[in-house]
Short mmCIF file of C-alpha atoms and ligand atoms in Angstrom, two decimals:
data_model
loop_
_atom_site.label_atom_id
_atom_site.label_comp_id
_atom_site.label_asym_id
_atom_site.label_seq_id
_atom_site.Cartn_x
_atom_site.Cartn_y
_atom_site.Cartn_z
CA UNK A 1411 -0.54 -11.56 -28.42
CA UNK A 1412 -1.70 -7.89 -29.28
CA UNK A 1413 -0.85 -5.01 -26.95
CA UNK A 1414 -1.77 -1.73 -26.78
CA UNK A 1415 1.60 0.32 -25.05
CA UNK A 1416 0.35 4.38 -24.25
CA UNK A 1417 2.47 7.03 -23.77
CA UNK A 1418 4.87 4.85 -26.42
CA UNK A 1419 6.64 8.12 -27.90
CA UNK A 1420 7.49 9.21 -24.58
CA UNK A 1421 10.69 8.36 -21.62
CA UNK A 1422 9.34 4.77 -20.36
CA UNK A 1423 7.21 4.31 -23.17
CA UNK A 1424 9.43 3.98 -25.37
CA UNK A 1425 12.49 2.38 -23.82
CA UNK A 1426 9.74 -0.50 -22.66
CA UNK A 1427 8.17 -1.14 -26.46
CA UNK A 1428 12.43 -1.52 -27.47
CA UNK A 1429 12.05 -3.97 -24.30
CA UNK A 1430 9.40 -5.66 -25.86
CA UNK A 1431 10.28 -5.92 -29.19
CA UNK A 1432 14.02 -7.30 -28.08
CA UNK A 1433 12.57 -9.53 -26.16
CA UNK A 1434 8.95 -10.91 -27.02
CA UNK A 1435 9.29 -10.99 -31.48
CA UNK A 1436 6.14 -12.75 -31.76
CA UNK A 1437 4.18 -9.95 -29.97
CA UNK A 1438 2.01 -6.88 -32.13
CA UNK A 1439 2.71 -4.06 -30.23
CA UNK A 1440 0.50 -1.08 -31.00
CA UNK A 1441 1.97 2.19 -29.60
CA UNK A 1442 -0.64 4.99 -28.97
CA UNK A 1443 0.58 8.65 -28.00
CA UNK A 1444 -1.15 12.00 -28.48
CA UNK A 1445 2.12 13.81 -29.07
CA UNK A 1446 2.24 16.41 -26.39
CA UNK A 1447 5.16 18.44 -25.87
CA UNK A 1448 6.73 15.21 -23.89
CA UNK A 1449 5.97 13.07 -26.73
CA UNK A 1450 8.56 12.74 -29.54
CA UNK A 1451 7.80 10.90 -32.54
CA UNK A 1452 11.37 10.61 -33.67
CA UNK A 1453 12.52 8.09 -30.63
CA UNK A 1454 10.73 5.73 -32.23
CA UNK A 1455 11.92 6.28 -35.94
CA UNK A 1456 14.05 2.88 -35.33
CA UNK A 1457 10.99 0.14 -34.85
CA UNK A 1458 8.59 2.35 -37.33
CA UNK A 1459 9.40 -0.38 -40.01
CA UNK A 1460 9.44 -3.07 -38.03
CA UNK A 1461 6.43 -5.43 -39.21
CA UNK A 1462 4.99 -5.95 -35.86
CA UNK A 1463 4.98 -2.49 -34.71
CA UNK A 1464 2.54 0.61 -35.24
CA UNK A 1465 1.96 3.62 -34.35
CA UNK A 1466 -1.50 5.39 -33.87
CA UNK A 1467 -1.28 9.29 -32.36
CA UNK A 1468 -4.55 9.79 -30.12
CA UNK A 1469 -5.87 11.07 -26.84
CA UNK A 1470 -6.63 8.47 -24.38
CA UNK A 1471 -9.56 10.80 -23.13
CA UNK A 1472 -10.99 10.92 -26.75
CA UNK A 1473 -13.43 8.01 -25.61
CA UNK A 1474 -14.63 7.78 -29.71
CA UNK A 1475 -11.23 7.30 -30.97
CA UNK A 1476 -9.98 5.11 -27.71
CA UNK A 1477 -13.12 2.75 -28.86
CA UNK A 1478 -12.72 2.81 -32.32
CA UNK A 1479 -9.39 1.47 -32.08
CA UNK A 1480 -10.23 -1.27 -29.35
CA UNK A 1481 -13.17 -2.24 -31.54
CA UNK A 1482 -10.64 -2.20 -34.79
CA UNK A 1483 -7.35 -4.07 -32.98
CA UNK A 1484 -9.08 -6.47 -30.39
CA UNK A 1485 -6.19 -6.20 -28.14
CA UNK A 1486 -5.15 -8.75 -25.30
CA UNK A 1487 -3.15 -6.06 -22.63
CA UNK A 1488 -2.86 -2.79 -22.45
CA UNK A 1489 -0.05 -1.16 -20.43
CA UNK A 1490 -0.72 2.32 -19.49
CA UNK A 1491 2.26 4.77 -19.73
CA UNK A 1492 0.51 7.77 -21.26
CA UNK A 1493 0.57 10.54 -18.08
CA UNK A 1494 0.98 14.15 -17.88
CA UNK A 1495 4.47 13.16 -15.85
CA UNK A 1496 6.23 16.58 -14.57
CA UNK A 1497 5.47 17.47 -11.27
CA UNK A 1498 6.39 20.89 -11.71
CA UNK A 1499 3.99 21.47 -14.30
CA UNK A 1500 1.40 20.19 -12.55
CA UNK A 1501 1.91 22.70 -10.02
CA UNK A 1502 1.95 25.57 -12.53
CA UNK A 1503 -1.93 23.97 -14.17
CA UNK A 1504 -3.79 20.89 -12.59
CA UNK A 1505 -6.43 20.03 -14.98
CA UNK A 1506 -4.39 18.68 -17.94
CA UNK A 1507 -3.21 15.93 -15.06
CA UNK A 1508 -6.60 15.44 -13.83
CA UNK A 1509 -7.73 15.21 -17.78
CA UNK A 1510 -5.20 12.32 -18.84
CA UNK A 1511 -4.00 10.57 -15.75
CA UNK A 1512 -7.71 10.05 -14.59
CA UNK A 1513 -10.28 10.77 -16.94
CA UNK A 1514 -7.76 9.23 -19.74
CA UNK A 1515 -7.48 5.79 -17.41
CA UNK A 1516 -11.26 5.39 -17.12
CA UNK A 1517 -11.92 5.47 -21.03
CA UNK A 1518 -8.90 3.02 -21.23
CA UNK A 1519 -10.73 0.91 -18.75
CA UNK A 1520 -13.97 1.27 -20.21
CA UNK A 1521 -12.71 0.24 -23.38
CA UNK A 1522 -11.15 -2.87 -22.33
CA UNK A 1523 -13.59 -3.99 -20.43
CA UNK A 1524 -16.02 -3.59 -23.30
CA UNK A 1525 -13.53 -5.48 -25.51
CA UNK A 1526 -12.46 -7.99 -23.14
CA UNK A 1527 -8.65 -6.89 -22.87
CA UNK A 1528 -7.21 -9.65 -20.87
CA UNK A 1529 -5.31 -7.56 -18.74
CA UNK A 1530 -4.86 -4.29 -17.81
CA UNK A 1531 -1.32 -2.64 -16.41
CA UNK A 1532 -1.52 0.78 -15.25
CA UNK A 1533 1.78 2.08 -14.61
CA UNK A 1534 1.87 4.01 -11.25
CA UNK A 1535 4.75 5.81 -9.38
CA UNK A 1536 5.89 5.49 -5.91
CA UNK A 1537 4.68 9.58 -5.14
CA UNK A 1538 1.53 7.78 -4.46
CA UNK A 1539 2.73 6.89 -1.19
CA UNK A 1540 3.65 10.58 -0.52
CA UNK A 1541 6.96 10.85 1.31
CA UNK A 1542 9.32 9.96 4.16
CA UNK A 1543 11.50 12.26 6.38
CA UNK A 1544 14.77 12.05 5.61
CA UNK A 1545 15.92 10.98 9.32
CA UNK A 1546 14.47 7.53 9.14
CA UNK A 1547 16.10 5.84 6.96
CA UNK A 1548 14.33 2.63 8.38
CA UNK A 1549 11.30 3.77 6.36
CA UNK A 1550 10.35 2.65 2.90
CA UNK A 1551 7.54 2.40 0.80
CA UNK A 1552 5.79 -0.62 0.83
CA UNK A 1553 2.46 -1.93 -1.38
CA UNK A 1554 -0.43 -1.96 1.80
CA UNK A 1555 0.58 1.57 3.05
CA UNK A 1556 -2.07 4.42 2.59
CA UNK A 1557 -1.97 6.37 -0.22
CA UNK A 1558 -1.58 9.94 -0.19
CA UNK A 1559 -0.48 12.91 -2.06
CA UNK A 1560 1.42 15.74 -2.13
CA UNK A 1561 1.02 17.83 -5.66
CA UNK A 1562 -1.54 17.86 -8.60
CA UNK A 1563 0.08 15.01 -10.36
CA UNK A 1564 0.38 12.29 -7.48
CA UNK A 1565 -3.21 13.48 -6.64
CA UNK A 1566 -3.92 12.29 -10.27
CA UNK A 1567 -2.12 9.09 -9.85
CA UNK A 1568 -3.46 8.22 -7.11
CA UNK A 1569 -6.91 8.21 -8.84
CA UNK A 1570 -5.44 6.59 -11.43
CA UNK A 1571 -4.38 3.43 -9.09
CA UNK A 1572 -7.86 3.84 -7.13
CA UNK A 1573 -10.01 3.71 -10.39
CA UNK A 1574 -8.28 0.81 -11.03
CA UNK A 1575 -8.58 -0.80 -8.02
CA UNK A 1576 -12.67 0.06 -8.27
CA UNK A 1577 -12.55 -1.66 -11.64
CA UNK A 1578 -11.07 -4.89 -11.07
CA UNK A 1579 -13.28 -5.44 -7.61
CA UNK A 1580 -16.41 -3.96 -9.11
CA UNK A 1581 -16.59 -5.15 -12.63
CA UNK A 1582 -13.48 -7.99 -12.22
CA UNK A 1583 -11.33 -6.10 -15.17
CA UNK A 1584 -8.20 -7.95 -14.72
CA UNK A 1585 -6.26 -5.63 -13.58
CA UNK A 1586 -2.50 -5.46 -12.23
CA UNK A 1587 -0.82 -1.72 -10.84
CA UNK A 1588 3.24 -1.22 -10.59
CA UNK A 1589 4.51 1.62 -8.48
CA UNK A 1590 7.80 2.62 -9.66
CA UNK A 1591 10.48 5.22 -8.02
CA UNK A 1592 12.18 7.83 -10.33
CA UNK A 1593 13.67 6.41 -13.35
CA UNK A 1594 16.76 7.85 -15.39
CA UNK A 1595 18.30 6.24 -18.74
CA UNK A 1596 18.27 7.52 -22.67
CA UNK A 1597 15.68 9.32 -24.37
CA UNK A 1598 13.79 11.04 -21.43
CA UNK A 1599 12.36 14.83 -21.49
CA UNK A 1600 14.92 17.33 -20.87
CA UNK A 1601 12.79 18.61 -18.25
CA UNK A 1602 13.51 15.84 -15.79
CA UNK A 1603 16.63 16.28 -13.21
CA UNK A 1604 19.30 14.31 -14.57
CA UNK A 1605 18.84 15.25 -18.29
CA UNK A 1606 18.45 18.64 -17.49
CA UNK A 1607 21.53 19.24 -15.11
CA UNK A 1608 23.33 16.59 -17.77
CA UNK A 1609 22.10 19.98 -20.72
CA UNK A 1610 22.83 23.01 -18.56
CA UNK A 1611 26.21 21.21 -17.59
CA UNK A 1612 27.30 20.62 -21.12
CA UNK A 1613 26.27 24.38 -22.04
CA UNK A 1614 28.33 25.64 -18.87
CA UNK A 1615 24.88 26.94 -17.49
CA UNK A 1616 23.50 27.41 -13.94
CA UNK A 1617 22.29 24.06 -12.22
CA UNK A 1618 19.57 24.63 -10.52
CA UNK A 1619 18.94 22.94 -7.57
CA UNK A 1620 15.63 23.06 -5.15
CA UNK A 1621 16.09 24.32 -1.67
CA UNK A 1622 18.45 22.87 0.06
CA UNK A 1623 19.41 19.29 -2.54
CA UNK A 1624 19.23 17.60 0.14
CA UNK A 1625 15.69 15.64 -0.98
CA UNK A 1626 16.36 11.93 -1.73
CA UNK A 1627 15.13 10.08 -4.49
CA UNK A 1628 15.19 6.08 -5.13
CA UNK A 1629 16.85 5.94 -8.35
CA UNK A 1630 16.29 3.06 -11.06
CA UNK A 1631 17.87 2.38 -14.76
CA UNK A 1632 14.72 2.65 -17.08
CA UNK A 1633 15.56 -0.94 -18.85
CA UNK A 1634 15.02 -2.38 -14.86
CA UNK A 1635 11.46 -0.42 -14.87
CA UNK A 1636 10.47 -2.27 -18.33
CA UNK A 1637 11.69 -5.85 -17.39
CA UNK A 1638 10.11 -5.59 -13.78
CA UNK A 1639 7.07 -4.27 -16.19
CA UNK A 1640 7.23 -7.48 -18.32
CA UNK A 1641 7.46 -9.88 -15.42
CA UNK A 1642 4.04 -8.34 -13.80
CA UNK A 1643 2.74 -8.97 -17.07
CA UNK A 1644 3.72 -12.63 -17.64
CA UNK A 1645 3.36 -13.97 -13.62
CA UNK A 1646 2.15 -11.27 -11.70
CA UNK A 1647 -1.46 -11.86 -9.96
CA UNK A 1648 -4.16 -9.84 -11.20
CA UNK A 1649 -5.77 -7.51 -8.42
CA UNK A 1650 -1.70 -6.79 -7.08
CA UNK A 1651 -0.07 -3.94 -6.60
CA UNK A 1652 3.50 -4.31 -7.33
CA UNK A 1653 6.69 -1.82 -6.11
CA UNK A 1654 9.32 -1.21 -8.53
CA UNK A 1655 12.74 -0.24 -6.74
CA UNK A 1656 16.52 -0.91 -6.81
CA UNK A 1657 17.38 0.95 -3.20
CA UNK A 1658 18.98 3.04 -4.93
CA UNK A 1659 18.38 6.07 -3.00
CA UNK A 1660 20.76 9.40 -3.83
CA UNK A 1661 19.80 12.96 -2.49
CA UNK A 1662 19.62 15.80 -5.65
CA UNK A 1663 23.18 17.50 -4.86
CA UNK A 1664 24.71 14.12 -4.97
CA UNK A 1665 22.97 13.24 -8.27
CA UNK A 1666 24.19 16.17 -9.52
CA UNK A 1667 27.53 16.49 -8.34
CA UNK A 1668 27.83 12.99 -9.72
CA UNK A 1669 26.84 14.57 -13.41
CA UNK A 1670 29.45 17.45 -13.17
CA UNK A 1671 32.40 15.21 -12.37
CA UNK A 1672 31.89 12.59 -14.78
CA UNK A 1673 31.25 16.08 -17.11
CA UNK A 1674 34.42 17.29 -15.90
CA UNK A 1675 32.43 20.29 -15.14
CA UNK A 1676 33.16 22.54 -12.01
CA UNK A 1677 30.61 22.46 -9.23
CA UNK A 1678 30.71 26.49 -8.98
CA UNK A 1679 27.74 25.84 -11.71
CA UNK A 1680 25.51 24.62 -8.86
CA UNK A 1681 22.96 27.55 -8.08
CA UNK A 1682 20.54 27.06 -5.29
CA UNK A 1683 16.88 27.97 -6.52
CA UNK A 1684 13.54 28.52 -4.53
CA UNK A 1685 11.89 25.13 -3.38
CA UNK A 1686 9.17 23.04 -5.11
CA UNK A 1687 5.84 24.23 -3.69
CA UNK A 1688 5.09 21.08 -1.30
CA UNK A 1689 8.52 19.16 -2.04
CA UNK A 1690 8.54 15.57 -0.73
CA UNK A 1691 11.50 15.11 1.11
CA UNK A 1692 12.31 11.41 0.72
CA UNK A 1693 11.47 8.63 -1.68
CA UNK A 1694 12.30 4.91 -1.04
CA UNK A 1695 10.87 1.40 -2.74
CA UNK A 1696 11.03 -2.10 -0.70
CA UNK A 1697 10.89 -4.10 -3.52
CA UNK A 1698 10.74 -7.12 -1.37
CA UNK A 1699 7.31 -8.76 -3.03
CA UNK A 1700 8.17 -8.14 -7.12
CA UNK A 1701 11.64 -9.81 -5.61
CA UNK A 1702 9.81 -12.79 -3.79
CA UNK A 1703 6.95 -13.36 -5.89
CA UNK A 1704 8.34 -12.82 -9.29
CA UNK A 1705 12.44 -12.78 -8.69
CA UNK A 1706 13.01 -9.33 -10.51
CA UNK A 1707 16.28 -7.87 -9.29
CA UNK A 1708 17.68 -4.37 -10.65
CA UNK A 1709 20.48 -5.13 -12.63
CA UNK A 1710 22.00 -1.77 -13.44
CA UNK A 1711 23.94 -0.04 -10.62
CA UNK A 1712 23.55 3.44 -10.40
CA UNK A 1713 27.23 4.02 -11.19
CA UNK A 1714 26.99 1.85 -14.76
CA UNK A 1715 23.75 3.86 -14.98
CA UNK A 1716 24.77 7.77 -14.95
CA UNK A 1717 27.47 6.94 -16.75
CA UNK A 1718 25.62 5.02 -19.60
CA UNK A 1719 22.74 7.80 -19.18
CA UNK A 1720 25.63 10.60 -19.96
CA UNK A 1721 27.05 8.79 -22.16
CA UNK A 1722 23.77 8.43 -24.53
CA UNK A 1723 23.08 12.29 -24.05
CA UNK A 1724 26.97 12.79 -25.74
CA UNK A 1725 26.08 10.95 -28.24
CA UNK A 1726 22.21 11.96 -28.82
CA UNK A 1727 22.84 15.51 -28.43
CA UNK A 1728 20.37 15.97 -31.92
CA UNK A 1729 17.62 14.27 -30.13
CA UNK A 1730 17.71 16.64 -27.37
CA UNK A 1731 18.56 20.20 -28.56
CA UNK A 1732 15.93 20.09 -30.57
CA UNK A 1733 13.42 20.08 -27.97
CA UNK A 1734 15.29 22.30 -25.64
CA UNK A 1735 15.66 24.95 -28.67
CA UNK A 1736 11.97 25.01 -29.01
CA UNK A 1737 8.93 26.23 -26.54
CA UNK A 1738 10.80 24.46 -24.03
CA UNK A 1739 12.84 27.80 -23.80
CA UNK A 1740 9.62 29.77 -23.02
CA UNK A 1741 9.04 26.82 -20.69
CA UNK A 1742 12.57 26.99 -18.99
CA UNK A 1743 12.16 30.95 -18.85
CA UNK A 1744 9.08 30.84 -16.69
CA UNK A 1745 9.90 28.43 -14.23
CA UNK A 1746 13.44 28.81 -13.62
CA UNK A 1747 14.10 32.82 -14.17
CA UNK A 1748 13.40 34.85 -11.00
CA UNK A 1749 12.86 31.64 -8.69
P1 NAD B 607 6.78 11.20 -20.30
O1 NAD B 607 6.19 12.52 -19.93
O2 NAD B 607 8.17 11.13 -20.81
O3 NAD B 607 5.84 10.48 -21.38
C1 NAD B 607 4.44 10.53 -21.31
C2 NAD B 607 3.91 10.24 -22.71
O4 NAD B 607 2.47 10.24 -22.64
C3 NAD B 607 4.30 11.31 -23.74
O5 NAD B 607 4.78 10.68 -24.91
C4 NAD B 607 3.00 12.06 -24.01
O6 NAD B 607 2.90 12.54 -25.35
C5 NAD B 607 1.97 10.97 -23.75
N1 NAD B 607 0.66 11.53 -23.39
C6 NAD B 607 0.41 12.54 -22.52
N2 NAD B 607 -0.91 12.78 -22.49
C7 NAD B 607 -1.51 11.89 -23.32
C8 NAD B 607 -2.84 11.64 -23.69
N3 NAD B 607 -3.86 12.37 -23.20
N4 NAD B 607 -3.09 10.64 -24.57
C9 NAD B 607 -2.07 9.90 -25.08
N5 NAD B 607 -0.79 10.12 -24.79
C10 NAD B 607 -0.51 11.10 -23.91
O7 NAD B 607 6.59 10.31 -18.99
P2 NAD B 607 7.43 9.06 -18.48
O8 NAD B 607 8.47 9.53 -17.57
O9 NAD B 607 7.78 8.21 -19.63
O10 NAD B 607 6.32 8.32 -17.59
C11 NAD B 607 5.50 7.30 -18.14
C12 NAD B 607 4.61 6.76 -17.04
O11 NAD B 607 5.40 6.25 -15.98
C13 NAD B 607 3.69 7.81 -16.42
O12 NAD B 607 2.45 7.21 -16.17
C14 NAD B 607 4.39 8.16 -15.12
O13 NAD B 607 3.46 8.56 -14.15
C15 NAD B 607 5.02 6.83 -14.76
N6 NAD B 607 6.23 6.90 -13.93
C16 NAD B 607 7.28 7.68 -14.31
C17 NAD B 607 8.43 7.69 -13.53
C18 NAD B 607 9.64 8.50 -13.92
O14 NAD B 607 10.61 8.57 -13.16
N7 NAD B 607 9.69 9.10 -15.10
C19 NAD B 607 8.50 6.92 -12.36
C20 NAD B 607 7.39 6.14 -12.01
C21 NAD B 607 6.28 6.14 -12.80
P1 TYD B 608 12.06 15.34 -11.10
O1 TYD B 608 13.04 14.81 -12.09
O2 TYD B 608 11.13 16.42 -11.50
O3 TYD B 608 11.27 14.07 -10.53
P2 TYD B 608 10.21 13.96 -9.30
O4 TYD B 608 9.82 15.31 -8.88
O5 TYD B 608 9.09 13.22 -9.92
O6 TYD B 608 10.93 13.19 -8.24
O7 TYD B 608 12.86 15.86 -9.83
C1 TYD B 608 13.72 15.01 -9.09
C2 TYD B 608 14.22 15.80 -7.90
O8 TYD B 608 15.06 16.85 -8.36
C3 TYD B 608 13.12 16.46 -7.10
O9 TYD B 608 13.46 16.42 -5.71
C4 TYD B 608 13.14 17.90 -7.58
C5 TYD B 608 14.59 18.13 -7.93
N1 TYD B 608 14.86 19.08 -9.03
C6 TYD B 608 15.76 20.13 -8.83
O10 TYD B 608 16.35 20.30 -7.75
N2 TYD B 608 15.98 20.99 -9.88
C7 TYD B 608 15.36 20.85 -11.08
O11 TYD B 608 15.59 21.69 -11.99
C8 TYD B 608 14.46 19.75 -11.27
C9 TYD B 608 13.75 19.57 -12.58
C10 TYD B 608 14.24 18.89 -10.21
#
């Protein structure tokens, strides 16, 4: 079996062609990335050498190059990973999202329907659904509800997951969608919430936190997000939407004062900072049908989690100061300073 993984040098990416490697040897995985500032070549220094592993840097909007290599590799799935992913930066300039998470789908889709791909994974995200207010804690996600949006980059998913949709009714691609909530673990962009309050904590720096902290997110160990991945792949139905979620739901200030005491860091560093533009209040999976139809469980608690997260950000702290000591200064400057 030959799969195409995108978006392999970045957070899930990665973490789900280590998945695959662990745990299918007989499969020839081809990672793809273009290598934007979220991708990082040097996470996957450790399976470079590994015979059936490679590693080809493109755009998935380049339709020439996407074809070329379909045409070259003849591969049997494709899982889509390879997103502009940061909500904040969509905020700050749309069109890159609009570029890659739709434009970048369709020539992926093109290109394995032209090549007969046997299936097709997009990987979605739970912002699809937009959000729910944080007094109902009855409410949760689930797969038939409408789909909505509330910045540039759900927007972009959300044509993402309707494209694909289109595709597999209108031309029968075989495809399959999973909507995950927020994921946390090793190797993701400093950017993100828990890997940036986990560098600002360790540098005894401001932790900025939107509005009030008081949004909720549905929190999920990245190795649960690639085995839930991996079981869609194997038994789930082609045409399905699938929810990935652990109800693991935490609001901001308790993620973060989570990080500071396992730090040992006081939470004086906590600094209150102007809202997200359009902030969802409340995000929250039922992952009752990837639970009943293909018996994926989360198996990492959020405590075992955080701490194993921290833990690999100790011991990593060369992987991730040398992104945070480059443009993503300029980057930090512009958001964060004066908000
Ligand atoms: P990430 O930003 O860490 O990685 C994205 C990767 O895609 C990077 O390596 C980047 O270089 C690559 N990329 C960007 N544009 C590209 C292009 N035009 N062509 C080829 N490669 C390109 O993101 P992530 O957190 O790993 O997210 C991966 C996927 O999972 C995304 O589709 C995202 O929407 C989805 N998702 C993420 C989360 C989360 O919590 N991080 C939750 C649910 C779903
Ligand atoms: P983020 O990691 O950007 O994921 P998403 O927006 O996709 O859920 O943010 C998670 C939550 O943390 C979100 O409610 C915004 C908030 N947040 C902060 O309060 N401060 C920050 O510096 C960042 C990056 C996020």
């Amino acid at each position: 079996m030959k799969m195409l993984v995108t978006g392999a040098a970045g957070f899930i990416g990665s973490n789900f062609v280590f998945h695959m490697l662990d745990e299918h040897p007989d499969a020839q995985i081809v990672a793809l990335d273009a290598l934007t500032y979220a991708g990082n070549l040097e996470t996957l220094d450790k399976v470079m050498d590994e015979d059936n592993f490679s590693f080809v840097k493109a755009d998935i909007a380049d339709r020439e190059a996407v074809f070329q290599l379909f045409e070259d590799e003849k591969f049997d799935v494709v899982v889509n990973f390879a997103a502009e992913s940061h909500v904040d930066r969509s905020i700050e300039d749309p069109g890159v999202f609009l570029r890659t998470n739709i434009i970048g789908t369709q020539v992926l889709m093109d290109a394995s329907r032209e090549f007969g791909v046997q299936r097709f994974h997009q990987v979605g995200t739970d912002e699809v659904y937009g959000d729910l207010p944080l007094d109902r804690p009855d409410l949760f996600f689930t797969e038939d509800m409408n789909i909505t949006a509330s910045s540039p980059y759900s927007a972009s998913k959300a044509s993402a997951d309707l494209l694909a949709m289109a595709y597999h009714r209108t031309y029968g691609l075989p495809v399959t969608i999973s909507r995950c909530s927020n994921n946390y673990g090793p190797y993701q962009f400093p950017e993100k919430l828990i890997p940036l309050m986990i560098a600002n904590a360790l540098a005894d720096k401001p932790l900025p936190v939107y509005g009030t902290g008081e949004n909720v997110r549905d929190w999920l160990y990245v190795e649960d997000h690639c085995r839930a991945i991996d079981m869609v792949l194997q038994d789930g139905k082609v045409g399905e939407v699938y929810n990935i979620g652990g109800h693991n739901e935490k609001s901001n200030l308790e993620v973060v004062k989570t990080i500071l005491r396992q730090l040992g860091k006081p939470e004086s560093l906590i600094t209150f900072v102007g809202d997200r533009k359009g902030h969802d209040l409340r995000y929250a999976i039922d992952p009752t049908k990837i639970h009943n139809d293909l018996g994926w469980l989360p198996e990492t608690k959020f405590d075992d989690g955080i701490r194993m997260t921290i833990q690999w950000y100790l011991d990593n702290e060369d992987w991730w100061q040398k992104i945070i000591s480059g443009e993503y200064q300029q980057y930090y400057e512009k958001m964060y300073s004066n908000r």
